[in-house]
Amino acid sequence: MASSSSIKRPIKTEMERFEPFFNKQLKSKIPLLSIITNYILRRKGKQMRPMLVFLSAKLTGTISESTYVAATLIELLHTATLIHDDVVDETYQRRGFFSINALWKSKIAVLVGDYFLSKGLMLALDTNQIGTLKVVSTAVKEMAEGELLQIEKSRKLDITEEVYYQIITKKTATLIAACTTAGAYSVDAADDKREMMNQFGTYLGIAFQIKDDLFDYEKNDLIGKPTGNDIREKKMTLPLIYVLNNCEVKERKRILSIIRRYHKNDKKVAEVIEFVRQNGGIEYTHRKMIEYKNKALEILEKFEDSEAKQSLKELVVFTTERKK
């Protein structure tokens, strides 16, 4: 399986230049804001979203200053949504680090999220990147709708497979599609190429989220057992939806009753996980993930061979074979 460094190879120079470009957008004369911003910048992850923007731009044209703006805009708005999500979910850790609301309380976290959001909007307006701003703003709207839809369904526990795909498309895939579309937009790619990159990003995003949902039911390398976190939060994901749609009515009622009443009980959560594993939920979900992986790869085959194309193919494979 390819590493993130090999995937990044065709855009290594661009990614090195992107970091100071991005950091520059967050300069502030307010000391508290500077401290929090520096904390956020120090704990950044693999930078998958900027990578997708630059690789998509290189696949469909020649990287320009607009590409740096597009990558920065997406990273700013995405960071804002993560900060706000941590407040809403009362999450106090993210990727092993304390969240902003854990260290500086919710009021400050919300204001910092608003600051990142406003900086993204201002950057797009100052550089006249209205098309890219529309792409990213639409993604943020869809993400909010997806979160609200999932909250509604977790209360009723009546989610279908169709609604599941609707949720993960809105929550996850739309942002990844925004990255790939914005990359194509930044190099003035033709409409048909923009549309292909949007579809590619959507398929990649769906495969990514299905993989994430599988982790809940598969053994974790760190603790040696499935986490069951989605069940504890009463989130209905594909492995569970599949088995509930294909079991006896009596069993369905029993499992739903456990999720409603005992979702905080480790023993009961383990019982639901085992039920899913014994009734083909993992195998079915894995097949669906591979379907979307192959759909994403099929779209890439419509483009001429290049280093960027090869890296995007490796990224698709990495997404579906990663261990965390």
C-alpha positions as a LaTeX table, in Angstrom:
\begin{tabular}{lrrr}
\hline
Residue & $x$ (\AA) & $y$ (\AA) & $z$ (\AA) \\
\hline
Met1 & 0.00 & 0.00 & 0.00 \\
Ala2 & 1.30 & 3.46 & $-0.93$ \\
Ser3 & 2.30 & 5.90 & 1.81 \\
Ser4 & 1.10 & 9.50 & 2.04 \\
Ser5 & 4.63 & 10.67 & 1.10 \\
Ser6 & 4.61 & 8.68 & $-2.17$ \\
Ile7 & 1.10 & 9.92 & $-2.98$ \\
Lys8 & 2.30 & 13.48 & $-2.36$ \\
Arg9 & 5.39 & 13.13 & $-4.59$ \\
Pro10 & 4.01 & 14.85 & $-7.77$ \\
Ile11 & 2.97 & 17.87 & $-5.68$ \\
Lys12 & 5.81 & 17.89 & $-3.12$ \\
Thr13 & 6.97 & 21.39 & $-4.07$ \\
Glu14 & 3.43 & 22.76 & $-4.07$ \\
Met15 & 2.63 & 21.26 & $-0.66$ \\
Glu16 & 5.83 & 22.74 & 0.80 \\
Arg17 & 4.84 & 26.15 & $-0.51$ \\
Phe18 & 1.23 & 25.70 & 0.64 \\
Glu19 & 2.09 & 25.53 & 4.35 \\
Pro20 & 3.46 & 29.10 & 4.71 \\
Phe21 & 0.75 & 30.34 & 2.31 \\
Phe22 & $-1.93$ & 28.86 & 4.56 \\
Asn23 & $-0.28$ & 30.02 & 7.80 \\
Lys24 & $-0.08$ & 33.58 & 6.46 \\
Gln25 & $-3.88$ & 33.74 & 6.16 \\
Leu26 & $-4.25$ & 33.20 & 9.91 \\
Lys27 & $-2.07$ & 36.07 & 11.13 \\
Ser28 & $-3.78$ & 38.07 & 13.87 \\
Lys29 & $-2.87$ & 40.93 & 16.21 \\
Ile30 & $-4.95$ & 39.35 & 18.98 \\
Pro31 & $-2.53$ & 37.37 & 21.23 \\
Leu32 & $-5.11$ & 34.77 & 22.35 \\
Leu33 & $-6.13$ & 34.10 & 18.77 \\
Ser34 & $-2.47$ & 33.69 & 17.73 \\
Ile35 & $-1.87$ & 31.16 & 20.54 \\
Ile36 & $-4.92$ & 29.07 & 19.56 \\
Thr37 & $-4.11$ & 29.28 & 15.84 \\
Asn38 & $-0.54$ & 28.09 & 16.46 \\
Tyr39 & $-1.91$ & 25.19 & 18.51 \\
Ile40 & $-4.20$ & 24.19 & 15.62 \\
Leu41 & $-1.39$ & 24.46 & 13.05 \\
Arg42 & 0.98 & 22.30 & 15.13 \\
Arg43 & $-1.44$ & 19.38 & 15.24 \\
Lys44 & $-2.48$ & 19.25 & 11.58 \\
Gly45 & $-2.98$ & 15.78 & 10.08 \\
Lys46 & $-2.00$ & 14.24 & 6.74 \\
Gln47 & $-3.41$ & 17.25 & 4.83 \\
Met48 & $-5.53$ & 15.01 & 2.64 \\
Arg49 & $-7.79$ & 17.86 & 1.51 \\
Pro50 & $-5.03$ & 20.18 & 0.16 \\
Met51 & $-3.40$ & 17.12 & $-1.44$ \\
Leu52 & $-6.65$ & 16.35 & $-3.26$ \\
Val53 & $-6.96$ & 19.95 & $-4.46$ \\
Phe54 & $-3.41$ & 20.04 & $-5.86$ \\
Leu55 & $-3.53$ & 16.55 & $-7.41$ \\
Ser56 & $-6.88$ & 17.28 & $-9.03$ \\
Ala57 & $-5.56$ & 20.59 & $-10.36$ \\
Lys58 & $-2.45$ & 18.91 & $-11.77$ \\
Leu59 & $-4.56$ & 16.15 & $-13.34$ \\
Thr60 & $-6.80$ & 18.63 & $-15.16$ \\
Gly61 & $-4.46$ & 21.55 & $-15.91$ \\
Thr62 & $-1.54$ & 23.64 & $-14.64$ \\
Ile63 & $-1.39$ & 24.62 & $-10.97$ \\
Ser64 & $-1.71$ & 28.37 & $-10.43$ \\
Glu65 & $-2.07$ & 30.85 & $-7.58$ \\
Ser66 & $-5.80$ & 30.11 & $-7.68$ \\
Thr67 & $-5.03$ & 26.53 & $-6.67$ \\
Tyr68 & $-3.32$ & 27.70 & $-3.48$ \\
Val69 & $-6.33$ & 29.89 & $-2.71$ \\
Ala70 & $-8.71$ & 26.97 & $-3.33$ \\
Ala71 & $-6.74$ & 24.63 & $-1.05$ \\
Thr72 & $-6.52$ & 27.30 & 1.66 \\
Leu73 & $-10.23$ & 28.11 & 1.43 \\
Ile74 & $-11.20$ & 24.47 & 1.85 \\
Glu75 & $-8.79$ & 23.94 & 4.75 \\
Leu76 & $-10.05$ & 27.07 & 6.53 \\
Leu77 & $-13.72$ & 26.18 & 6.20 \\
His78 & $-13.09$ & 22.53 & 7.07 \\
Thr79 & $-11.13$ & 23.49 & 10.20 \\
Ala80 & $-13.97$ & 25.80 & 11.23 \\
Thr81 & $-16.50$ & 22.98 & 10.92 \\
Leu82 & $-14.29$ & 20.61 & 12.96 \\
Ile83 & $-13.97$ & 23.14 & 15.78 \\
His84 & $-17.73$ & 23.70 & 15.80 \\
Asp85 & $-18.38$ & 19.92 & 15.64 \\
Asp86 & $-16.25$ & 19.38 & 18.76 \\
Val87 & $-18.37$ & 21.92 & 20.60 \\
Val88 & $-21.66$ & 20.38 & 19.43 \\
Asp89 & $-20.51$ & 16.82 & 20.22 \\
Glu90 & $-18.82$ & 17.89 & 23.48 \\
Thr91 & $-15.66$ & 16.19 & 22.22 \\
Tyr92 & $-12.55$ & 16.89 & 24.25 \\
Gln93 & $-9.97$ & 15.10 & 22.12 \\
Arg94 & $-9.26$ & 14.93 & 18.40 \\
Arg95 & $-6.49$ & 12.70 & 16.96 \\
Gly96 & $-4.94$ & 12.33 & 20.41 \\
Phe97 & $-4.83$ & 16.09 & 21.15 \\
Phe98 & $-7.11$ & 18.18 & 23.33 \\
Ser99 & $-9.82$ & 19.96 & 21.34 \\
Ile100 & $-10.12$ & 23.76 & 21.40 \\
Asn101 & $-13.24$ & 23.63 & 23.58 \\
Ala102 & $-11.42$ & 21.37 & 26.07 \\
Leu103 & $-8.57$ & 23.87 & 26.51 \\
Trp104 & $-10.32$ & 27.22 & 26.05 \\
Lys105 & $-14.03$ & 26.41 & 26.62 \\
Ser106 & $-16.92$ & 26.35 & 24.15 \\
Lys107 & $-17.49$ & 30.11 & 23.77 \\
Ile108 & $-13.90$ & 30.72 & 22.62 \\
Ala109 & $-13.99$ & 27.61 & 20.37 \\
Val110 & $-17.12$ & 28.85 & 18.58 \\
Leu111 & $-15.56$ & 32.29 & 18.06 \\
Val112 & $-12.32$ & 30.76 & 16.71 \\
Gly113 & $-14.39$ & 28.62 & 14.32 \\
Asp114 & $-16.20$ & 31.77 & 13.19 \\
Tyr115 & $-12.83$ & 33.48 & 12.67 \\
Phe116 & $-11.59$ & 30.67 & 10.41 \\
Leu117 & $-14.87$ & 30.76 & 8.50 \\
Ser118 & $-14.67$ & 34.53 & 7.97 \\
Lys119 & $-11.01$ & 34.34 & 6.87 \\
Gly120 & $-11.98$ & 31.78 & 4.24 \\
Leu121 & $-14.83$ & 33.95 & 2.96 \\
Met122 & $-12.61$ & 37.05 & 2.86 \\
Leu123 & $-9.82$ & 35.22 & 1.03 \\
Ala124 & $-12.24$ & 34.03 & $-1.66$ \\
Leu125 & $-13.70$ & 37.51 & $-2.10$ \\
Asp126 & $-10.33$ & 39.29 & $-2.06$ \\
Thr127 & $-8.99$ & 36.99 & $-4.81$ \\
Asn128 & $-12.28$ & 36.91 & $-6.73$ \\
Gln129 & $-12.59$ & 33.10 & $-6.40$ \\
Ile130 & $-16.40$ & 33.20 & $-6.48$ \\
Gly131 & $-16.76$ & 29.85 & $-8.30$ \\
Thr132 & $-14.60$ & 28.03 & $-5.75$ \\
Leu133 & $-16.42$ & 29.80 & $-2.89$ \\
Lys134 & $-19.74$ & 28.52 & $-4.25$ \\
Val135 & $-18.38$ & 24.95 & $-4.46$ \\
Val136 & $-17.09$ & 25.03 & $-0.86$ \\
Ser137 & $-20.12$ & 26.86 & 0.59 \\
Thr138 & $-22.42$ & 24.27 & $-0.96$ \\
Ala139 & $-20.34$ & 21.52 & 0.68 \\
Val140 & $-20.58$ & 23.18 & 4.12 \\
Lys141 & $-24.37$ & 23.48 & 3.72 \\
Glu142 & $-24.62$ & 19.80 & 2.74 \\
Met143 & $-22.44$ & 18.77 & 5.71 \\
Ala144 & $-24.74$ & 20.59 & 8.14 \\
Glu145 & $-27.79$ & 18.95 & 6.57 \\
Gly146 & $-26.13$ & 15.54 & 6.82 \\
Glu147 & $-25.36$ & 16.00 & 10.52 \\
Leu148 & $-28.95$ & 17.08 & 11.26 \\
Leu149 & $-30.36$ & 14.17 & 9.25 \\
Gln150 & $-28.17$ & 11.72 & 11.17 \\
Ile151 & $-29.25$ & 13.21 & 14.52 \\
Glu152 & $-32.91$ & 12.90 & 13.50 \\
Lys153 & $-32.47$ & 9.27 & 12.43 \\
Ser154 & $-30.46$ & 8.31 & 15.53 \\
Arg155 & $-33.46$ & 9.34 & 17.62 \\
Lys156 & $-35.93$ & 7.28 & 15.61 \\
Leu157 & $-33.56$ & 4.40 & 14.64 \\
Asp158 & $-35.46$ & 4.04 & 11.36 \\
Ile159 & $-32.62$ & 4.54 & 8.90 \\
Thr160 & $-32.68$ & 2.70 & 5.56 \\
Glu161 & $-29.71$ & 1.92 & 3.33 \\
Glu162 & $-30.86$ & 4.67 & 0.97 \\
Val163 & $-30.90$ & 7.24 & 3.80 \\
Tyr164 & $-27.48$ & 5.98 & 5.00 \\
Tyr165 & $-25.95$ & 6.83 & 1.61 \\
Gln166 & $-27.70$ & 10.18 & 1.69 \\
Ile167 & $-26.17$ & 10.94 & 5.10 \\
Ile168 & $-22.60$ & 9.91 & 4.26 \\
Thr169 & $-22.73$ & 11.68 & 0.90 \\
Lys170 & $-23.72$ & 14.91 & 2.63 \\
Lys171 & $-21.51$ & 14.50 & 5.74 \\
Thr172 & $-18.30$ & 13.25 & 4.15 \\
Ala173 & $-18.35$ & 12.87 & 0.38 \\
Thr174 & $-19.45$ & 16.42 & $-0.45$ \\
Leu175 & $-16.32$ & 17.92 & 1.17 \\
Ile176 & $-13.99$ & 15.52 & $-0.64$ \\
Ala177 & $-15.87$ & 16.25 & $-3.88$ \\
Ala178 & $-15.43$ & 19.97 & $-3.15$ \\
Cys179 & $-11.65$ & 19.40 & $-2.97$ \\
Thr180 & $-11.47$ & 17.63 & $-6.32$ \\
Thr181 & $-13.91$ & 20.04 & $-8.00$ \\
Ala182 & $-12.15$ & 23.12 & $-6.60$ \\
Gly183 & $-8.83$ & 21.77 & $-7.88$ \\
Ala184 & $-10.27$ & 21.47 & $-11.39$ \\
Tyr185 & $-11.96$ & 24.87 & $-11.04$ \\
Ser186 & $-8.67$ & 26.54 & $-10.06$ \\
Val187 & $-7.03$ & 25.61 & $-13.38$ \\
Asp188 & $-10.04$ & 26.56 & $-15.52$ \\
Ala189 & $-10.71$ & 22.94 & $-16.49$ \\
Ala190 & $-13.56$ & 22.31 & $-18.94$ \\
Asp191 & $-17.04$ & 21.69 & $-17.52$ \\
Asp192 & $-16.97$ & 17.97 & $-18.32$ \\
Lys193 & $-13.67$ & 17.55 & $-16.44$ \\
Arg194 & $-15.04$ & 19.46 & $-13.45$ \\
Glu195 & $-18.06$ & 17.20 & $-13.40$ \\
Met196 & $-15.88$ & 14.07 & $-13.61$ \\
Met197 & $-13.74$ & 15.30 & $-10.72$ \\
Asn198 & $-16.86$ & 16.04 & $-8.70$ \\
Gln199 & $-18.11$ & 12.49 & $-9.29$ \\
Phe200 & $-14.68$ & 11.06 & $-8.52$ \\
Gly201 & $-14.55$ & 12.93 & $-5.21$ \\
Thr202 & $-18.06$ & 11.78 & $-4.30$ \\
Tyr203 & $-17.25$ & 8.10 & $-4.92$ \\
Leu204 & $-13.95$ & 8.45 & $-3.04$ \\
Gly205 & $-15.73$ & 10.12 & $-0.12$ \\
Ile206 & $-18.37$ & 7.39 & 0.11 \\
Ala207 & $-15.69$ & 4.67 & 0.06 \\
Phe208 & $-13.75$ & 6.59 & 2.73 \\
Gln209 & $-16.76$ & 6.81 & 5.06 \\
Ile210 & $-17.75$ & 3.17 & 4.57 \\
Lys211 & $-14.19$ & 2.22 & 5.58 \\
Asp212 & $-14.53$ & 4.39 & 8.68 \\
Asp213 & $-17.82$ & 2.70 & 9.56 \\
Leu214 & $-16.20$ & $-0.73$ & 9.22 \\
Phe215 & $-13.61$ & 0.18 & 11.89 \\
Asp216 & $-16.40$ & 0.21 & 14.48 \\
Tyr217 & $-16.99$ & $-3.52$ & 13.95 \\
Glu218 & $-13.45$ & $-4.73$ & 13.25 \\
Lys219 & $-10.71$ & $-5.46$ & 15.76 \\
Asn220 & $-8.69$ & $-2.38$ & 16.67 \\
Asp221 & $-4.90$ & $-2.87$ & 16.59 \\
Leu222 & $-4.48$ & $-0.74$ & 19.70 \\
Ile223 & $-7.10$ & $-2.33$ & 21.97 \\
Gly224 & $-7.54$ & $-5.71$ & 20.25 \\
Lys225 & $-11.32$ & $-5.46$ & 19.92 \\
Pro226 & $-13.97$ & $-3.46$ & 18.01 \\
Thr227 & $-14.67$ & 0.01 & 19.41 \\
Gly228 & $-18.46$ & 0.05 & 19.03 \\
Asn229 & $-18.42$ & 3.85 & 19.23 \\
Asp230 & $-21.17$ & 4.30 & 16.62 \\
Ile231 & $-23.48$ & 1.98 & 18.54 \\
Arg232 & $-22.79$ & 3.90 & 21.75 \\
Glu233 & $-23.87$ & 7.07 & 19.93 \\
Lys234 & $-26.87$ & 5.26 & 18.40 \\
Lys235 & $-25.50$ & 5.82 & 14.89 \\
Met236 & $-26.93$ & 3.37 & 12.36 \\
Thr237 & $-24.22$ & 2.54 & 9.82 \\
Leu238 & $-24.20$ & 0.11 & 6.89 \\
Pro239 & $-23.07$ & $-3.12$ & 8.68 \\
Leu240 & $-25.93$ & $-2.78$ & 11.17 \\
Ile241 & $-28.50$ & $-1.54$ & 8.64 \\
Tyr242 & $-27.83$ & $-4.54$ & 6.39 \\
Val243 & $-28.31$ & $-7.19$ & 9.09 \\
Leu244 & $-31.42$ & $-5.49$ & 10.49 \\
Asn245 & $-32.97$ & $-5.48$ & 7.02 \\
Asn246 & $-32.21$ & $-9.19$ & 6.57 \\
Cys247 & $-33.10$ & $-10.76$ & 9.92 \\
Glu248 & $-36.29$ & $-11.99$ & 11.61 \\
Val249 & $-38.65$ & $-9.30$ & 12.92 \\
Lys250 & $-38.16$ & $-10.60$ & 16.47 \\
Glu251 & $-34.36$ & $-10.29$ & 16.21 \\
Arg252 & $-34.65$ & $-6.81$ & 14.70 \\
Lys253 & $-36.78$ & $-5.65$ & 17.64 \\
Arg254 & $-34.35$ & $-7.17$ & 20.13 \\
Ile255 & $-31.29$ & $-5.46$ & 18.61 \\
Leu256 & $-33.07$ & $-2.10$ & 18.30 \\
Ser257 & $-34.16$ & $-2.38$ & 21.93 \\
Ile258 & $-30.53$ & $-2.95$ & 23.00 \\
Ile259 & $-29.38$ & 0.12 & 21.03 \\
Arg260 & $-32.16$ & 2.28 & 22.51 \\
Arg261 & $-31.80$ & 1.19 & 26.14 \\
Tyr262 & $-28.32$ & $-0.29$ & 26.60 \\
His263 & $-26.08$ & 1.56 & 24.12 \\
Lys264 & $-23.75$ & 2.58 & 26.98 \\
Asn265 & $-23.40$ & $-1.00$ & 28.26 \\
Asp266 & $-20.13$ & $-2.55$ & 27.00 \\
Lys267 & $-21.46$ & $-6.11$ & 27.20 \\
Lys268 & $-24.62$ & $-5.25$ & 25.24 \\
Val269 & $-22.64$ & $-3.27$ & 22.64 \\
Ala270 & $-20.38$ & $-6.30$ & 22.15 \\
Glu271 & $-23.52$ & $-8.42$ & 21.67 \\
Val272 & $-24.72$ & $-6.15$ & 18.84 \\
Ile273 & $-21.26$ & $-6.21$ & 17.22 \\
Glu274 & $-21.19$ & $-10.00$ & 17.31 \\
Phe275 & $-24.70$ & $-10.15$ & 15.83 \\
Val276 & $-23.56$ & $-7.95$ & 12.94 \\
Arg277 & $-20.42$ & $-10.03$ & 12.39 \\
Gln278 & $-22.29$ & $-13.35$ & 12.49 \\
Asn279 & $-24.94$ & $-12.23$ & 10.00 \\
Gly280 & $-22.79$ & $-10.98$ & 7.11 \\
Gly281 & $-22.78$ & $-7.27$ & 7.89 \\
Ile282 & $-19.00$ & $-6.90$ & 7.55 \\
Glu283 & $-18.77$ & $-8.83$ & 4.25 \\
Tyr284 & $-21.67$ & $-6.92$ & 2.68 \\
Thr285 & $-20.28$ & $-3.53$ & 3.74 \\
His286 & $-16.81$ & $-4.40$ & 2.45 \\
Arg287 & $-18.29$ & $-5.34$ & $-0.95$ \\
Lys288 & $-20.08$ & $-2.00$ & $-1.13$ \\
Met289 & $-16.87$ & $-0.14$ & $-0.26$ \\
Ile290 & $-15.05$ & $-1.92$ & $-3.10$ \\
Glu291 & $-17.88$ & $-0.99$ & $-5.50$ \\
Tyr292 & $-17.34$ & 2.71 & $-4.79$ \\
Lys293 & $-13.57$ & 2.31 & $-4.87$ \\
Asn294 & $-13.87$ & 0.80 & $-8.38$ \\
Lys295 & $-16.26$ & 3.56 & $-9.51$ \\
Ala296 & $-13.69$ & 6.18 & $-8.47$ \\
Leu297 & $-10.89$ & 4.33 & $-10.29$ \\
Glu298 & $-13.04$ & 4.01 & $-13.44$ \\
Ile299 & $-13.41$ & 7.80 & $-13.62$ \\
Leu300 & $-9.63$ & 8.28 & $-13.35$ \\
Glu301 & $-9.14$ & 5.96 & $-16.35$ \\
Lys302 & $-10.84$ & 8.61 & $-18.50$ \\
Phe303 & $-7.80$ & 10.87 & $-18.00$ \\
Glu304 & $-4.41$ & 10.58 & $-19.69$ \\
Asp305 & $-1.67$ & 8.81 & $-17.74$ \\
Ser306 & 0.36 & 11.12 & $-15.51$ \\
Glu307 & 2.04 & 11.23 & $-12.12$ \\
Ala308 & $-1.00$ & 13.00 & $-10.68$ \\
Lys309 & $-3.33$ & 10.30 & $-12.00$ \\
Gln310 & $-1.13$ & 7.57 & $-10.50$ \\
Ser311 & $-1.08$ & 9.34 & $-7.12$ \\
Leu312 & $-4.87$ & 9.70 & $-7.12$ \\
Lys313 & $-5.21$ & 5.99 & $-7.89$ \\
Glu314 & $-2.86$ & 5.21 & $-4.99$ \\
Leu315 & $-4.91$ & 7.52 & $-2.77$ \\
Val316 & $-8.11$ & 5.61 & $-3.62$ \\
Val317 & $-6.43$ & 2.32 & $-2.67$ \\
Phe318 & $-4.92$ & 3.86 & 0.48 \\
Thr319 & $-8.38$ & 5.11 & 1.53 \\
Thr320 & $-9.89$ & 1.62 & 1.41 \\
Glu321 & $-6.92$ & $-0.31$ & 2.84 \\
Arg322 & $-5.82$ & 2.03 & 5.68 \\
Lys323 & $-5.62$ & 0.71 & 9.23 \\
Lys324 & $-7.00$ & 3.78 & 10.96 \\
\hline
\end{tabular}
